[in-house]
Amino acid sequence: MTGDGAVLALSGVSKTFRQGRRTLAQRVRRAPDDRREVCAVDGVDLRVGAGEILGLVGPNGAGKSTTVRMMATLLEPTRGTVEVCGVDAVAEPGRARRHLGVVIGGERSVYWKLTGRENLEYFAALYHLPPRVIGARIDQVLRDTDLLDRAGDYAERYSTGMRQRLSLARALLQEPAVLLLDEPTSGLDPRSAAQLRERIARLREDGRSVLITTHNMEEADRLCDRIAVIDRGRVVRLGAPAELKRLVEADQVARVRLRVGRSTADGELVSAVGAFATVADKRADGADVDLVLHLPPGTDLLPRLVEVAQRHDAVVHKVDIEPVTLQDVFLSVTGPGAERAG
Amino acid sequence: MNRLEGEVRAVVATTRKELRLMRRYPAEIVSLALWMLLLPLAYIAQATALSSDAPASVDAFAERAGTGDFVAFLYLGWSVYLWLTAVLWGPGLALRQERARGSFEIVFASPVSRFTLLFGGAPAQLVPALVVFASAAVSMRLVFGVPLGWGDLACWLAVLLVAFPALMALGAVFATASLSLQDAAGALQITRGVFTLLCGVTYPLAVLPGALRAVGESLPPTHLLDALRAVTVGSGSLTGELPRLLLLLAEAVPIGAVAMALLWLSVRYARKTGRLGLF
């Protein structure tokens, strides 16, 4: 553990890749490397405490998987330090791996022509588990992931959800202090995803720390104690789901569709709406204009919206009003126009 | 459990996994046995046609090859060729296949040593080797009446066991090199072709130009082939072949070291560039 009690700690972690290929001829003649440098992760600081579930969310290409791979010792940071249970994972990856359970690559990362139990027997040996505990440990993780009754079936006969659970069972084999789960519910149907989320939540009760990446904001909201929003390689927001939702200065979010007349100028209409609500997002598709509005407390939306629509030769086609969700936070803090955290 | 014991158990588990996968994908083993039966037949027919069974032709061959038994000569040549092919296709592409399958990163993220990662499944590769040579022995004995006895088979087994580490080390070199290759299958074909040309699979090395012969004579598969031919149809014995066999055994050390160094370099490169999980 680190001084502040974190079992997983990233300090100033950056990862830079060079884009494009360097030909053999260039290497041989030691030509200057003029490939463009791309910063995939830029000075990330994260701490995961004991028994905590930290969610890492962000758009595609934001640097989530790169960050997880650096924690998993699969990728070396260009700068910064990664500590797992007090072990410097960059300098001593072998020691750090003893504290880590990794689920990366989803269902492809198990051997389809081996049974569930055979898969686990193989990995138990790779984790150097003592032979006297292997049988009981395998039974335990199979029970924990509800696979015990199908342990003798080939993994190829499992559903996608079962193979994901088998990956989780494998990660649990060496009873790691830290679990790194890269999009574990990706590709699962809602029921399987919910079951897997339940199992992940139980890991926290067992005192394990979990770092999970996901694109599913509802999942992050339900499962995580804290969430780090990562965008363009940087952590742009970090906090408990409720704290993050307060970043959106509204009680409610309205999703509105207006059908505008030919003479209506979108800009004027949006400015008029902006007088009583924050326009968080706007998309136009032909005559339809979709708006996402953040509503301050006490806003009586409908009469004002109808009045503005009439004034601008538009018709209110649809209005959905919902409480603020993490999705709204995500949309407001990521993407090209989003503000950086101070 | 200490580290060494853990690694030994990991090697045993990897071998068991490989054996299970071989059993569950039996077509490769069956095709090896069939190829071993069929492939030499075409060359034996060709040799028969070219020599017209004329004693002068066979004598000329014997002068260069050290034996006039071209059936055994060809069968043993193809046995080594097919074993080498099995090694290149099997352990030679194993890491690449793990990466394509998506399991490479997970195996890599375990605390197991890089040595086990590279050589863990090697003991299982005795199976294709034994299948190839068993098929060769059956074909030679039953189809062509080559007088093979249990003593000959015991000599083969001894030679195979001595050559096994060197062949596995060659496979490991290819395995690590193939991680960085765009077209591993193409590289495999070229490698196989070079060995076929230089190791005397279908002809005695004496017919090669001097420089090529020198290169061929320095290759481990040539030593294996020469030893097998010497104890089977030549005038050699296992004890007579001991220097060559010891050399073959010793060659495994530097080749294995090259494989480990290559793995270290390619993993280091992959950990810096993020190519560990890419295919």
Coordinates of C-alpha atoms in Angstrom, one line a residue:
Chain A
M1 CA 0.0 0.0 0.0
T2 CA 1.1 3.6 -0.6
G3 CA 1.5 6.2 2.1
D4 CA -2.1 7.5 1.5
G5 CA -3.6 4.0 1.8
A6 CA -4.1 3.5 -2.0
V7 CA -3.5 0.0 -3.3
L8 CA -3.2 1.3 -6.9
A9 CA -1.5 4.7 -7.5
L10 CA -0.6 6.5 -10.7
S11 CA 1.4 9.6 -10.5
G12 CA 2.1 11.9 -13.4
V13 CA 1.7 9.0 -15.8
S14 CA 2.1 9.8 -19.5
K15 CA 2.4 7.6 -22.6
T16 CA 3.5 8.9 -25.9
F17 CA 3.4 6.9 -29.1
R18 CA 5.0 7.6 -32.4
Q19 CA 2.6 7.5 -35.3
G20 CA 3.5 5.6 -38.5
R21 CA 6.1 3.1 -39.3
R22 CA 9.9 3.5 -39.4
T23 CA 11.3 1.5 -42.3
L24 CA 14.1 -0.9 -42.0
A25 CA 16.2 1.3 -44.3
Q26 CA 15.6 4.3 -42.0
R27 CA 16.7 2.3 -39.0
V28 CA 19.8 0.9 -40.7
R29 CA 21.0 4.3 -41.8
R30 CA 20.0 5.8 -38.5
A31 CA 17.9 8.5 -40.1
P32 CA 16.3 11.0 -37.8
D33 CA 13.0 9.8 -36.5
D34 CA 10.6 12.4 -37.8
R35 CA 7.3 10.5 -37.0
R36 CA 4.6 12.5 -35.2
E37 CA 4.4 12.0 -31.5
V38 CA 0.9 11.4 -30.1
C39 CA 0.3 11.7 -26.4
A40 CA -2.2 9.0 -25.6
V41 CA -2.1 9.6 -21.8
D42 CA -1.0 12.9 -20.4
G43 CA 0.0 13.3 -16.8
V44 CA -2.7 11.1 -15.2
D45 CA -2.8 10.9 -11.4
L46 CA -5.2 8.3 -9.9
R47 CA -5.5 6.6 -6.5
V48 CA -7.7 3.5 -5.9
G49 CA -8.2 2.8 -2.2
A50 CA -8.8 -0.6 -0.6
G51 CA -12.2 -1.9 -1.2
E52 CA -13.0 0.8 -3.7
I53 CA -14.4 0.6 -7.2
L54 CA -13.1 3.3 -9.5
G55 CA -14.6 3.8 -12.9
L56 CA -12.7 5.1 -15.8
V57 CA -14.9 6.5 -18.5
G58 CA -14.2 8.5 -21.6
P59 CA -14.8 8.6 -25.3
N60 CA -13.2 6.2 -27.7
G61 CA -9.5 6.9 -28.0
A62 CA -9.4 8.9 -24.8
G63 CA -6.7 6.8 -23.3
K64 CA -8.6 4.4 -21.0
S65 CA -7.2 1.2 -22.3
T66 CA -3.7 2.6 -22.5
T67 CA -4.0 3.6 -18.9
V68 CA -5.2 0.1 -17.9
R69 CA -2.5 -1.5 -19.9
M70 CA 0.1 0.5 -18.0
M71 CA -1.4 -0.5 -14.7
A72 CA -1.4 -4.2 -15.9
T73 CA 2.4 -3.9 -16.7
L74 CA 1.6 -4.6 -20.4
L75 CA 2.8 -1.2 -21.4
E76 CA 5.6 1.0 -20.1
P77 CA 4.8 4.6 -19.3
T78 CA 6.9 7.3 -21.0
R79 CA 6.8 9.2 -17.7
G80 CA 5.4 8.8 -14.2
T81 CA 5.1 6.0 -11.7
V82 CA 2.6 3.2 -11.3
E83 CA 2.4 1.5 -7.9
V84 CA 0.5 -1.6 -7.1
C85 CA 0.3 -2.5 -3.4
G86 CA 3.4 -0.4 -2.8
V87 CA 5.3 -2.2 -5.6
D88 CA 6.8 -0.1 -8.4
A89 CA 5.0 -1.7 -11.3
V90 CA 7.4 -0.1 -13.9
A91 CA 10.6 -1.2 -12.2
E92 CA 9.3 -4.6 -10.9
P93 CA 6.5 -5.7 -13.2
G94 CA 6.9 -9.3 -12.1
R95 CA 6.2 -8.5 -8.4
A96 CA 3.4 -6.2 -9.3
R97 CA 1.6 -8.9 -11.3
R98 CA 1.3 -11.0 -8.1
H99 CA -1.2 -8.4 -6.8
L100 CA -3.1 -7.9 -10.0
G101 CA -6.1 -9.7 -11.6
V102 CA -6.6 -8.5 -15.2
V103 CA -9.6 -8.9 -17.5
I104 CA -8.6 -7.6 -20.9
G105 CA -9.6 -8.8 -24.3
G106 CA -12.9 -10.1 -23.2
E107 CA -14.1 -13.5 -24.3
R108 CA -11.2 -14.0 -26.7
S109 CA -8.7 -14.3 -23.8
V110 CA -9.8 -17.8 -22.8
Y111 CA -9.0 -21.0 -24.7
W112 CA -12.1 -22.1 -26.4
K113 CA -11.1 -25.8 -26.9
L114 CA -10.5 -26.2 -23.1
T115 CA -13.2 -26.6 -20.6
G116 CA -13.8 -23.8 -18.0
R117 CA -12.0 -25.8 -15.4
E118 CA -9.1 -26.7 -17.7
N119 CA -8.7 -23.0 -18.5
L120 CA -8.5 -22.2 -14.8
E121 CA -6.1 -25.1 -14.0
Y122 CA -3.7 -23.8 -16.6
F123 CA -3.8 -20.2 -15.4
A124 CA -3.5 -21.4 -11.7
A125 CA -0.2 -22.9 -12.6
L126 CA 0.9 -19.7 -14.4
Y127 CA 0.1 -17.8 -11.2
H128 CA 2.2 -20.3 -9.3
L129 CA -0.6 -21.3 -7.0
P130 CA 0.4 -24.1 -4.6
P131 CA -1.1 -27.4 -5.9
R132 CA -2.8 -28.1 -2.6
V133 CA -5.0 -25.0 -2.9
I134 CA -5.7 -25.1 -6.7
G135 CA -8.7 -27.4 -6.6
A136 CA -10.5 -25.6 -3.9
R137 CA -9.7 -22.2 -5.3
I138 CA -11.0 -23.1 -8.8
D139 CA -14.2 -24.4 -7.2
Q140 CA -14.5 -21.1 -5.3
V141 CA -14.0 -18.8 -8.3
L142 CA -16.3 -21.0 -10.4
R143 CA -19.0 -20.8 -7.7
D144 CA -18.4 -17.0 -7.4
T145 CA -19.0 -16.6 -11.1
D146 CA -21.9 -19.1 -11.3
L147 CA -20.0 -21.4 -13.6
L148 CA -19.6 -24.4 -11.4
D149 CA -22.2 -26.5 -13.1
R150 CA -20.8 -25.8 -16.5
A151 CA -17.1 -26.2 -15.5
G152 CA -16.7 -29.3 -17.6
D153 CA -18.0 -27.8 -20.8
Y154 CA -15.7 -26.4 -23.5
A155 CA -15.5 -22.6 -23.4
E156 CA -16.6 -22.6 -27.0
R157 CA -20.0 -23.9 -25.8
Y158 CA -20.3 -21.0 -23.4
S159 CA -22.3 -17.8 -24.2
T160 CA -20.4 -14.5 -24.4
G161 CA -21.5 -13.7 -20.9
M162 CA -20.2 -17.0 -19.5
R163 CA -16.9 -16.5 -21.2
Q164 CA -16.7 -13.0 -19.7
R165 CA -17.4 -14.6 -16.3
L166 CA -14.7 -17.2 -17.0
S167 CA -12.3 -14.3 -17.6
L168 CA -13.3 -12.8 -14.3
A169 CA -12.9 -16.2 -12.6
R170 CA -9.4 -16.4 -14.0
A171 CA -8.5 -13.0 -12.8
L172 CA -9.8 -13.9 -9.3
L173 CA -7.6 -17.1 -9.1
Q174 CA -4.7 -15.6 -7.3
E175 CA -6.9 -13.6 -5.0
P176 CA -5.5 -10.3 -6.2
A177 CA -5.8 -7.1 -4.2
V178 CA -6.5 -5.1 -7.4
L179 CA -8.7 -6.1 -10.3
L180 CA -8.4 -4.3 -13.6
L181 CA -11.4 -4.8 -15.8
D182 CA -11.4 -3.4 -19.3
E183 CA -14.9 -3.1 -20.5
P184 CA -16.0 -6.3 -18.9
T185 CA -19.7 -6.0 -19.9
S186 CA -19.0 -5.0 -23.5
G187 CA -21.1 -7.1 -25.8
L188 CA -23.3 -8.6 -23.1
D189 CA -27.1 -8.6 -23.1
P190 CA -28.7 -6.5 -20.3
R191 CA -29.4 -9.5 -18.1
S192 CA -25.8 -10.9 -18.4
A193 CA -24.4 -7.4 -17.9
A194 CA -26.4 -6.9 -14.8
Q195 CA -25.4 -10.3 -13.4
L196 CA -21.7 -9.5 -14.0
R197 CA -22.1 -6.1 -12.4
E198 CA -23.6 -7.8 -9.3
R199 CA -20.5 -10.0 -9.1
I200 CA -18.2 -7.1 -9.5
A201 CA -20.1 -5.2 -6.7
R202 CA -19.6 -8.3 -4.5
L203 CA -15.8 -8.0 -5.0
R204 CA -15.9 -4.7 -3.1
E205 CA -17.6 -6.5 -0.2
D206 CA -14.7 -8.9 -0.2
G207 CA -12.3 -6.0 0.2
R208 CA -10.9 -6.0 -3.3
S209 CA -10.1 -2.8 -5.2
V210 CA -11.4 -2.6 -8.7
L211 CA -10.7 -0.4 -11.6
I212 CA -13.2 -0.7 -14.4
T213 CA -13.4 1.0 -17.7
T214 CA -16.8 1.3 -19.4
H215 CA -18.8 3.2 -21.9
N216 CA -21.9 2.5 -20.0
M217 CA -22.7 5.6 -17.8
E218 CA -25.5 3.9 -16.0
E219 CA -23.2 1.0 -15.1
A220 CA -20.5 3.4 -13.9
D221 CA -23.2 5.3 -11.8
R222 CA -24.5 2.1 -10.2
L223 CA -21.2 0.3 -9.6
C224 CA -18.5 2.8 -8.9
D225 CA -17.6 4.6 -5.7
R226 CA -15.7 7.2 -7.7
I227 CA -15.4 7.9 -11.4
A228 CA -12.6 9.4 -13.4
V229 CA -13.6 11.0 -16.7
I230 CA -10.7 10.8 -19.1
D231 CA -10.6 12.8 -22.3
R232 CA -7.7 13.3 -24.7
G233 CA -5.4 11.5 -22.3
R234 CA -6.2 13.6 -19.2
V235 CA -8.4 13.1 -16.2
V236 CA -10.8 15.9 -16.7
R237 CA -13.1 15.2 -13.8
L238 CA -12.9 12.9 -10.8
G239 CA -15.4 12.3 -8.0
A240 CA -18.3 10.3 -6.7
P241 CA -21.2 9.9 -9.1
A242 CA -23.3 12.3 -7.1
E243 CA -20.5 14.9 -7.0
L244 CA -20.0 14.7 -10.8
K245 CA -23.7 15.1 -11.4
R246 CA -23.6 18.4 -9.4
L247 CA -21.1 19.6 -12.0
V248 CA -24.1 20.0 -14.3
E249 CA -25.7 23.1 -12.9
A250 CA -29.2 21.8 -13.3
D251 CA -31.8 19.7 -11.5
Q252 CA -33.1 18.2 -14.7
V253 CA -32.2 17.6 -18.3
A254 CA -34.7 18.1 -21.1
R255 CA -34.3 16.5 -24.5
V256 CA -36.3 18.5 -26.9
R257 CA -37.1 18.1 -30.6
L258 CA -38.3 21.2 -32.5
R259 CA -39.5 21.2 -36.0
V260 CA -38.6 24.6 -37.5
G261 CA -40.1 26.5 -40.5
R262 CA -38.1 27.3 -43.6
S263 CA -37.6 30.9 -42.6
T264 CA -36.4 30.1 -39.0
A265 CA -32.8 30.8 -38.2
D266 CA -31.5 28.0 -35.9
G267 CA -29.1 30.3 -34.1
E268 CA -31.8 32.8 -33.1
L269 CA -34.1 30.0 -31.8
V270 CA -31.3 28.5 -29.7
S271 CA -30.4 31.9 -28.3
A272 CA -34.0 32.4 -27.3
V273 CA -34.1 29.0 -25.6
G274 CA -30.8 29.9 -23.9
A275 CA -32.5 32.7 -22.0
F276 CA -34.1 30.2 -19.6
A277 CA -32.0 27.0 -20.0
T278 CA -28.5 26.0 -20.7
V279 CA -28.2 24.5 -24.2
A280 CA -25.8 21.6 -23.6
D281 CA -26.1 20.0 -27.1
K282 CA -27.7 20.9 -30.4
R283 CA -28.1 18.7 -33.5
A284 CA -30.0 19.6 -36.6
D285 CA -31.3 17.1 -39.1
G286 CA -33.3 18.7 -41.9
A287 CA -36.2 20.5 -40.3
D288 CA -35.7 18.8 -36.9
V289 CA -33.5 20.5 -34.3
D290 CA -32.7 18.3 -31.2
L291 CA -31.6 20.2 -28.1
V292 CA -30.3 19.0 -24.8
L293 CA -31.2 21.6 -22.1
H294 CA -30.0 21.8 -18.6
L295 CA -32.8 23.2 -16.5
P296 CA -32.0 25.3 -13.4
P297 CA -34.2 24.5 -10.3
G298 CA -37.7 25.7 -10.6
T299 CA -37.7 26.2 -14.4
D300 CA -41.2 25.8 -15.8
L301 CA -40.0 24.7 -19.3
L302 CA -43.1 24.0 -21.3
P303 CA -44.9 27.3 -21.5
R304 CA -41.6 29.2 -22.2
L305 CA -40.6 26.7 -24.8
V306 CA -43.9 26.8 -26.6
E307 CA -43.8 30.6 -26.5
V308 CA -40.3 30.7 -28.0
A309 CA -41.2 28.1 -30.6
Q310 CA -44.3 30.1 -31.8
R311 CA -42.2 33.3 -31.9
H312 CA -39.7 31.6 -34.3
D313 CA -42.1 29.7 -36.5
A314 CA -41.3 26.3 -34.9
V315 CA -43.3 23.5 -33.4
V316 CA -42.4 21.6 -30.3
H317 CA -42.4 18.0 -31.4
K318 CA -41.1 16.1 -28.3
V319 CA -40.0 16.9 -24.8
D320 CA -38.5 14.4 -22.4
I321 CA -37.5 15.7 -19.0
E322 CA -35.2 13.5 -16.8
P323 CA -33.0 13.9 -13.8
V324 CA -29.4 14.7 -14.5
T325 CA -27.4 11.5 -15.3
L326 CA -23.7 10.8 -15.7
Q327 CA -24.3 10.7 -19.4
D328 CA -25.0 14.4 -19.2
V329 CA -21.9 15.0 -17.2
F330 CA -19.9 12.9 -19.7
L331 CA -21.3 14.9 -22.6
S332 CA -20.6 18.2 -20.9
V333 CA -17.0 17.5 -19.9
T334 CA -15.7 15.6 -22.9
G335 CA -15.4 16.3 -26.6
P336 CA -13.9 19.2 -28.5
G337 CA -15.8 22.0 -26.9
A338 CA -15.5 20.8 -23.3
E339 CA -13.7 22.8 -20.7
R340 CA -10.7 21.3 -19.0
A341 CA -10.8 20.7 -15.2
G342 CA -8.9 23.4 -13.4
Chain B
M1 CA 6.2 -23.1 -3.2
N2 CA 9.5 -21.7 -4.4
R3 CA 9.9 -19.9 -7.7
L4 CA 11.6 -22.9 -9.4
E5 CA 8.9 -25.3 -8.4
G6 CA 6.3 -22.9 -9.6
E7 CA 8.0 -22.6 -13.0
V8 CA 8.2 -26.4 -13.3
R9 CA 4.5 -26.7 -12.5
A10 CA 3.8 -24.0 -15.1
V11 CA 5.8 -25.9 -17.7
V12 CA 3.8 -29.1 -16.9
A13 CA 0.5 -27.2 -17.1
T14 CA 1.5 -25.6 -20.4
T15 CA 2.5 -29.0 -21.8
R16 CA -0.8 -30.5 -20.6
K17 CA -2.7 -27.7 -22.2
E18 CA -0.8 -28.2 -25.5
L19 CA -1.5 -31.9 -25.4
R20 CA -5.2 -31.3 -24.8
L21 CA -5.3 -28.8 -27.7
M22 CA -3.5 -31.3 -30.0
R23 CA -6.0 -34.0 -29.0
R24 CA -8.9 -31.7 -29.7
Y25 CA -7.5 -30.5 -33.1
P26 CA -6.4 -34.0 -34.3
A27 CA -6.4 -33.1 -38.0
E28 CA -2.8 -31.7 -37.8
I29 CA -1.4 -34.8 -36.3
V30 CA -3.3 -37.1 -38.7
S31 CA -2.2 -35.0 -41.7
L32 CA 1.5 -35.2 -40.5
A33 CA 1.2 -39.0 -40.4
L34 CA -0.4 -39.1 -43.9
W35 CA 2.1 -36.7 -45.3
M36 CA 4.9 -38.8 -43.9
L37 CA 3.5 -41.8 -45.7
L38 CA 2.8 -40.1 -49.0
L39 CA 5.4 -37.4 -49.6
P40 CA 8.5 -39.6 -50.0
L41 CA 6.6 -41.9 -52.4
A42 CA 6.8 -39.3 -55.2
Y43 CA 10.5 -38.9 -54.7
I44 CA 11.2 -42.6 -54.5
A45 CA 9.3 -43.0 -57.8
Q46 CA 11.3 -40.2 -59.3
A47 CA 14.6 -41.7 -58.1
T48 CA 13.6 -45.1 -59.5
A49 CA 12.7 -43.5 -62.8
L50 CA 15.9 -41.6 -63.0
S51 CA 18.2 -44.4 -62.0
S52 CA 16.2 -47.1 -64.0
D53 CA 17.5 -49.4 -61.2
A54 CA 20.8 -49.4 -62.9
P55 CA 23.6 -50.5 -60.6
A56 CA 25.9 -47.7 -61.9
S57 CA 23.3 -45.1 -60.9
V58 CA 22.8 -46.5 -57.5
D59 CA 26.5 -46.8 -57.0
A60 CA 27.0 -43.1 -58.0
F61 CA 24.3 -42.2 -55.4
A62 CA 25.9 -44.4 -52.8
E63 CA 29.3 -42.8 -53.4
R64 CA 27.9 -39.3 -52.6
A65 CA 25.3 -40.3 -50.0
G66 CA 27.1 -43.0 -48.1
T67 CA 24.3 -45.5 -48.7
G68 CA 22.6 -47.0 -51.7
D69 CA 19.4 -47.4 -49.8
F70 CA 17.7 -44.3 -51.3
V71 CA 14.3 -45.4 -49.8
A72 CA 15.6 -45.0 -46.3
F73 CA 17.6 -42.0 -47.3
L74 CA 14.5 -40.2 -48.6
Y75 CA 12.2 -41.3 -45.8
L76 CA 14.6 -40.0 -43.2
G77 CA 15.1 -36.8 -45.1
W78 CA 11.4 -36.1 -45.2
S79 CA 10.9 -37.1 -41.6
V80 CA 13.3 -34.4 -40.5
Y81 CA 11.7 -32.0 -43.0
L82 CA 8.2 -32.7 -41.6
W83 CA 9.3 -32.5 -38.0
L84 CA 10.9 -29.2 -38.7
T85 CA 7.7 -28.0 -40.4
A86 CA 5.7 -29.1 -37.4
V87 CA 8.1 -27.2 -35.1
L88 CA 7.8 -24.0 -37.3
W89 CA 4.1 -24.2 -37.6
G90 CA 3.6 -25.2 -33.9
P91 CA 6.0 -23.6 -31.4
G92 CA 7.3 -21.3 -34.2
L93 CA 4.0 -19.5 -34.5
A94 CA 2.7 -20.2 -31.0
L95 CA 3.3 -16.7 -29.6
R96 CA 1.8 -15.1 -32.7
Q97 CA -1.3 -17.4 -32.4
E98 CA -1.7 -16.5 -28.8
R99 CA -1.6 -12.9 -29.8
A100 CA -4.1 -13.4 -32.6
R101 CA -6.4 -15.3 -30.2
G102 CA -6.2 -12.6 -27.5
S103 CA -4.7 -14.7 -24.8
F104 CA -1.1 -13.4 -25.2
E105 CA -1.5 -10.3 -23.0
I106 CA -3.2 -12.3 -20.3
V107 CA -0.5 -15.0 -20.2
F108 CA 2.1 -12.2 -20.3
A109 CA 0.4 -10.4 -17.4
S110 CA 0.8 -13.5 -15.2
P111 CA 3.9 -13.8 -13.0
V112 CA 5.3 -16.7 -15.1
S113 CA 8.8 -16.4 -16.4
R114 CA 9.6 -15.5 -20.0
F115 CA 11.4 -18.8 -20.3
T116 CA 8.2 -20.7 -19.6
L117 CA 6.3 -18.4 -21.9
L118 CA 8.7 -19.5 -24.7
F119 CA 9.5 -23.1 -23.9
G120 CA 6.6 -24.1 -21.7
G121 CA 4.8 -26.1 -24.4
A122 CA 8.0 -27.7 -25.8
P123 CA 7.6 -31.2 -24.2
A124 CA 4.3 -31.6 -26.0
Q125 CA 6.1 -31.3 -29.3
L126 CA 7.5 -34.8 -28.8
V127 CA 4.2 -36.0 -30.0
P128 CA 4.3 -34.7 -33.6
A129 CA 8.0 -35.8 -33.7
L130 CA 7.1 -39.4 -32.6
V131 CA 4.1 -39.5 -35.0
V132 CA 6.3 -38.4 -37.9
F133 CA 9.0 -41.0 -37.2
A134 CA 6.5 -43.8 -36.3
S135 CA 4.8 -43.2 -39.6
A136 CA 8.1 -43.2 -41.4
A137 CA 9.1 -46.5 -39.8
V138 CA 5.8 -48.2 -40.6
S139 CA 6.0 -47.0 -44.2
M140 CA 9.6 -48.0 -44.7
R141 CA 9.0 -51.4 -43.1
L142 CA 5.7 -52.4 -44.6
V143 CA 5.7 -50.7 -48.0
F144 CA 9.4 -51.1 -48.9
G145 CA 10.6 -53.8 -46.6
V146 CA 13.4 -51.8 -45.2
P147 CA 14.8 -54.1 -42.4
L148 CA 14.2 -51.9 -39.4
G149 CA 14.5 -53.6 -36.0
W150 CA 13.7 -52.4 -32.5
G151 CA 17.4 -51.6 -32.1
D152 CA 17.1 -49.1 -35.0
L153 CA 14.0 -47.5 -33.5
A154 CA 15.8 -47.2 -30.1
C155 CA 18.7 -45.5 -31.9
W156 CA 16.2 -43.1 -33.6
L157 CA 14.6 -42.3 -30.3
A158 CA 17.9 -41.5 -28.7
V159 CA 18.9 -39.2 -31.6
L160 CA 15.5 -37.5 -31.5
L161 CA 15.8 -36.9 -27.8
V162 CA 19.3 -35.4 -28.2
A163 CA 18.1 -33.2 -31.2
F164 CA 14.9 -32.2 -29.5
P165 CA 16.3 -29.2 -27.5
A166 CA 18.0 -27.7 -30.6
L167 CA 14.9 -28.1 -32.7
M168 CA 12.8 -26.5 -30.0
A169 CA 15.3 -23.6 -29.7
L170 CA 15.1 -23.1 -33.5
G171 CA 11.3 -23.0 -33.1
A172 CA 11.6 -20.5 -30.3
V173 CA 13.9 -18.2 -32.4
F174 CA 11.2 -18.3 -35.1
A175 CA 8.5 -17.7 -32.5
T176 CA 10.0 -14.5 -31.2
A177 CA 11.0 -13.3 -34.7
S178 CA 7.5 -13.9 -36.0
L179 CA 6.0 -11.6 -33.4
S180 CA 7.5 -8.6 -35.3
L181 CA 6.9 -10.0 -38.8
Q182 CA 4.1 -8.7 -41.0
D183 CA 3.9 -12.0 -43.0
A184 CA 5.0 -14.8 -40.7
A185 CA 3.5 -17.5 -43.0
G186 CA 5.7 -16.2 -45.9
A187 CA 8.8 -16.1 -43.6
L188 CA 8.0 -19.7 -42.5
Q189 CA 7.9 -20.9 -46.1
I190 CA 11.2 -19.3 -46.9
T191 CA 12.8 -20.7 -43.7
R192 CA 11.5 -24.2 -44.6
G193 CA 12.7 -23.8 -48.2
V194 CA 16.2 -22.8 -47.0
F195 CA 16.4 -25.8 -44.7
T196 CA 15.2 -28.1 -47.5
L197 CA 17.8 -26.8 -49.8
L198 CA 20.7 -26.8 -47.4
C199 CA 20.1 -29.8 -45.1
G200 CA 20.1 -32.5 -47.7
V201 CA 16.5 -33.6 -47.3
T202 CA 16.3 -35.3 -50.7
Y203 CA 19.9 -35.4 -51.9
P204 CA 23.3 -35.7 -50.3
L205 CA 25.0 -32.4 -49.5
A206 CA 28.0 -33.6 -51.6
V207 CA 26.2 -32.4 -54.7
L208 CA 26.0 -28.8 -53.4
P209 CA 28.6 -26.1 -54.3
G210 CA 31.2 -25.7 -51.6
A211 CA 30.0 -22.6 -49.9
L212 CA 26.4 -23.9 -49.7
R213 CA 27.6 -27.2 -48.5
A214 CA 29.6 -25.5 -45.7
V215 CA 26.5 -23.6 -44.6
G216 CA 24.3 -26.7 -44.8
E217 CA 26.8 -28.8 -42.8
S218 CA 26.7 -26.2 -40.0
L219 CA 22.9 -26.4 -39.5
P220 CA 21.5 -28.4 -36.6
P221 CA 18.8 -30.2 -38.8
T222 CA 21.7 -31.4 -41.0
H223 CA 23.4 -32.9 -38.0
L224 CA 20.2 -34.6 -36.9
L225 CA 19.7 -36.0 -40.4
D226 CA 23.2 -37.2 -40.8
A227 CA 23.1 -38.9 -37.4
L228 CA 19.8 -40.6 -38.3
R229 CA 21.0 -41.8 -41.6
A230 CA 24.3 -43.0 -40.2
V231 CA 22.7 -45.1 -37.5
T232 CA 20.0 -46.5 -39.8
V233 CA 21.5 -47.2 -43.2
G234 CA 25.1 -46.1 -42.9
S235 CA 28.0 -47.7 -41.2
G236 CA 27.7 -45.6 -38.1
S237 CA 26.6 -46.5 -34.6
L238 CA 25.2 -44.5 -31.8
T239 CA 28.5 -44.4 -30.0
G240 CA 30.2 -43.5 -33.3
E241 CA 27.8 -40.6 -33.7
L242 CA 28.4 -39.4 -30.2
P243 CA 30.5 -36.3 -31.1
R244 CA 27.9 -35.2 -33.6
L245 CA 25.1 -35.8 -31.1
L246 CA 26.9 -33.9 -28.4
L247 CA 27.4 -31.0 -30.8
L248 CA 23.7 -31.1 -31.6
L249 CA 22.9 -31.0 -27.9
A250 CA 25.3 -28.1 -27.3
E251 CA 23.9 -26.1 -30.2
A252 CA 20.6 -25.9 -28.3
V253 CA 22.2 -23.6 -25.7
P254 CA 23.3 -20.7 -28.0
I255 CA 20.2 -21.0 -30.2
G256 CA 18.0 -21.0 -27.1
A257 CA 19.9 -18.0 -25.7
V258 CA 19.3 -16.2 -29.0
A259 CA 15.6 -16.9 -28.7
M260 CA 15.5 -15.6 -25.1
A261 CA 17.4 -12.5 -26.1
L262 CA 15.0 -11.9 -29.1
L263 CA 12.0 -12.4 -26.8
W264 CA 13.5 -10.0 -24.3
L265 CA 14.1 -7.4 -27.0
S266 CA 10.7 -7.8 -28.7
V267 CA 8.8 -7.7 -25.5
R268 CA 10.7 -4.6 -24.4
Y269 CA 9.9 -3.0 -27.7
A270 CA 6.3 -4.1 -27.5
R271 CA 5.9 -2.8 -24.0
K272 CA 7.2 0.6 -25.2
T273 CA 5.2 0.7 -28.4
G274 CA 2.0 -1.0 -27.2
R275 CA 2.3 -3.7 -29.7
L276 CA 1.9 -6.6 -27.2
G277 CA -1.7 -7.1 -28.0
L278 CA -1.8 -6.0 -31.6
F279 CA -2.0 -8.3 -34.5

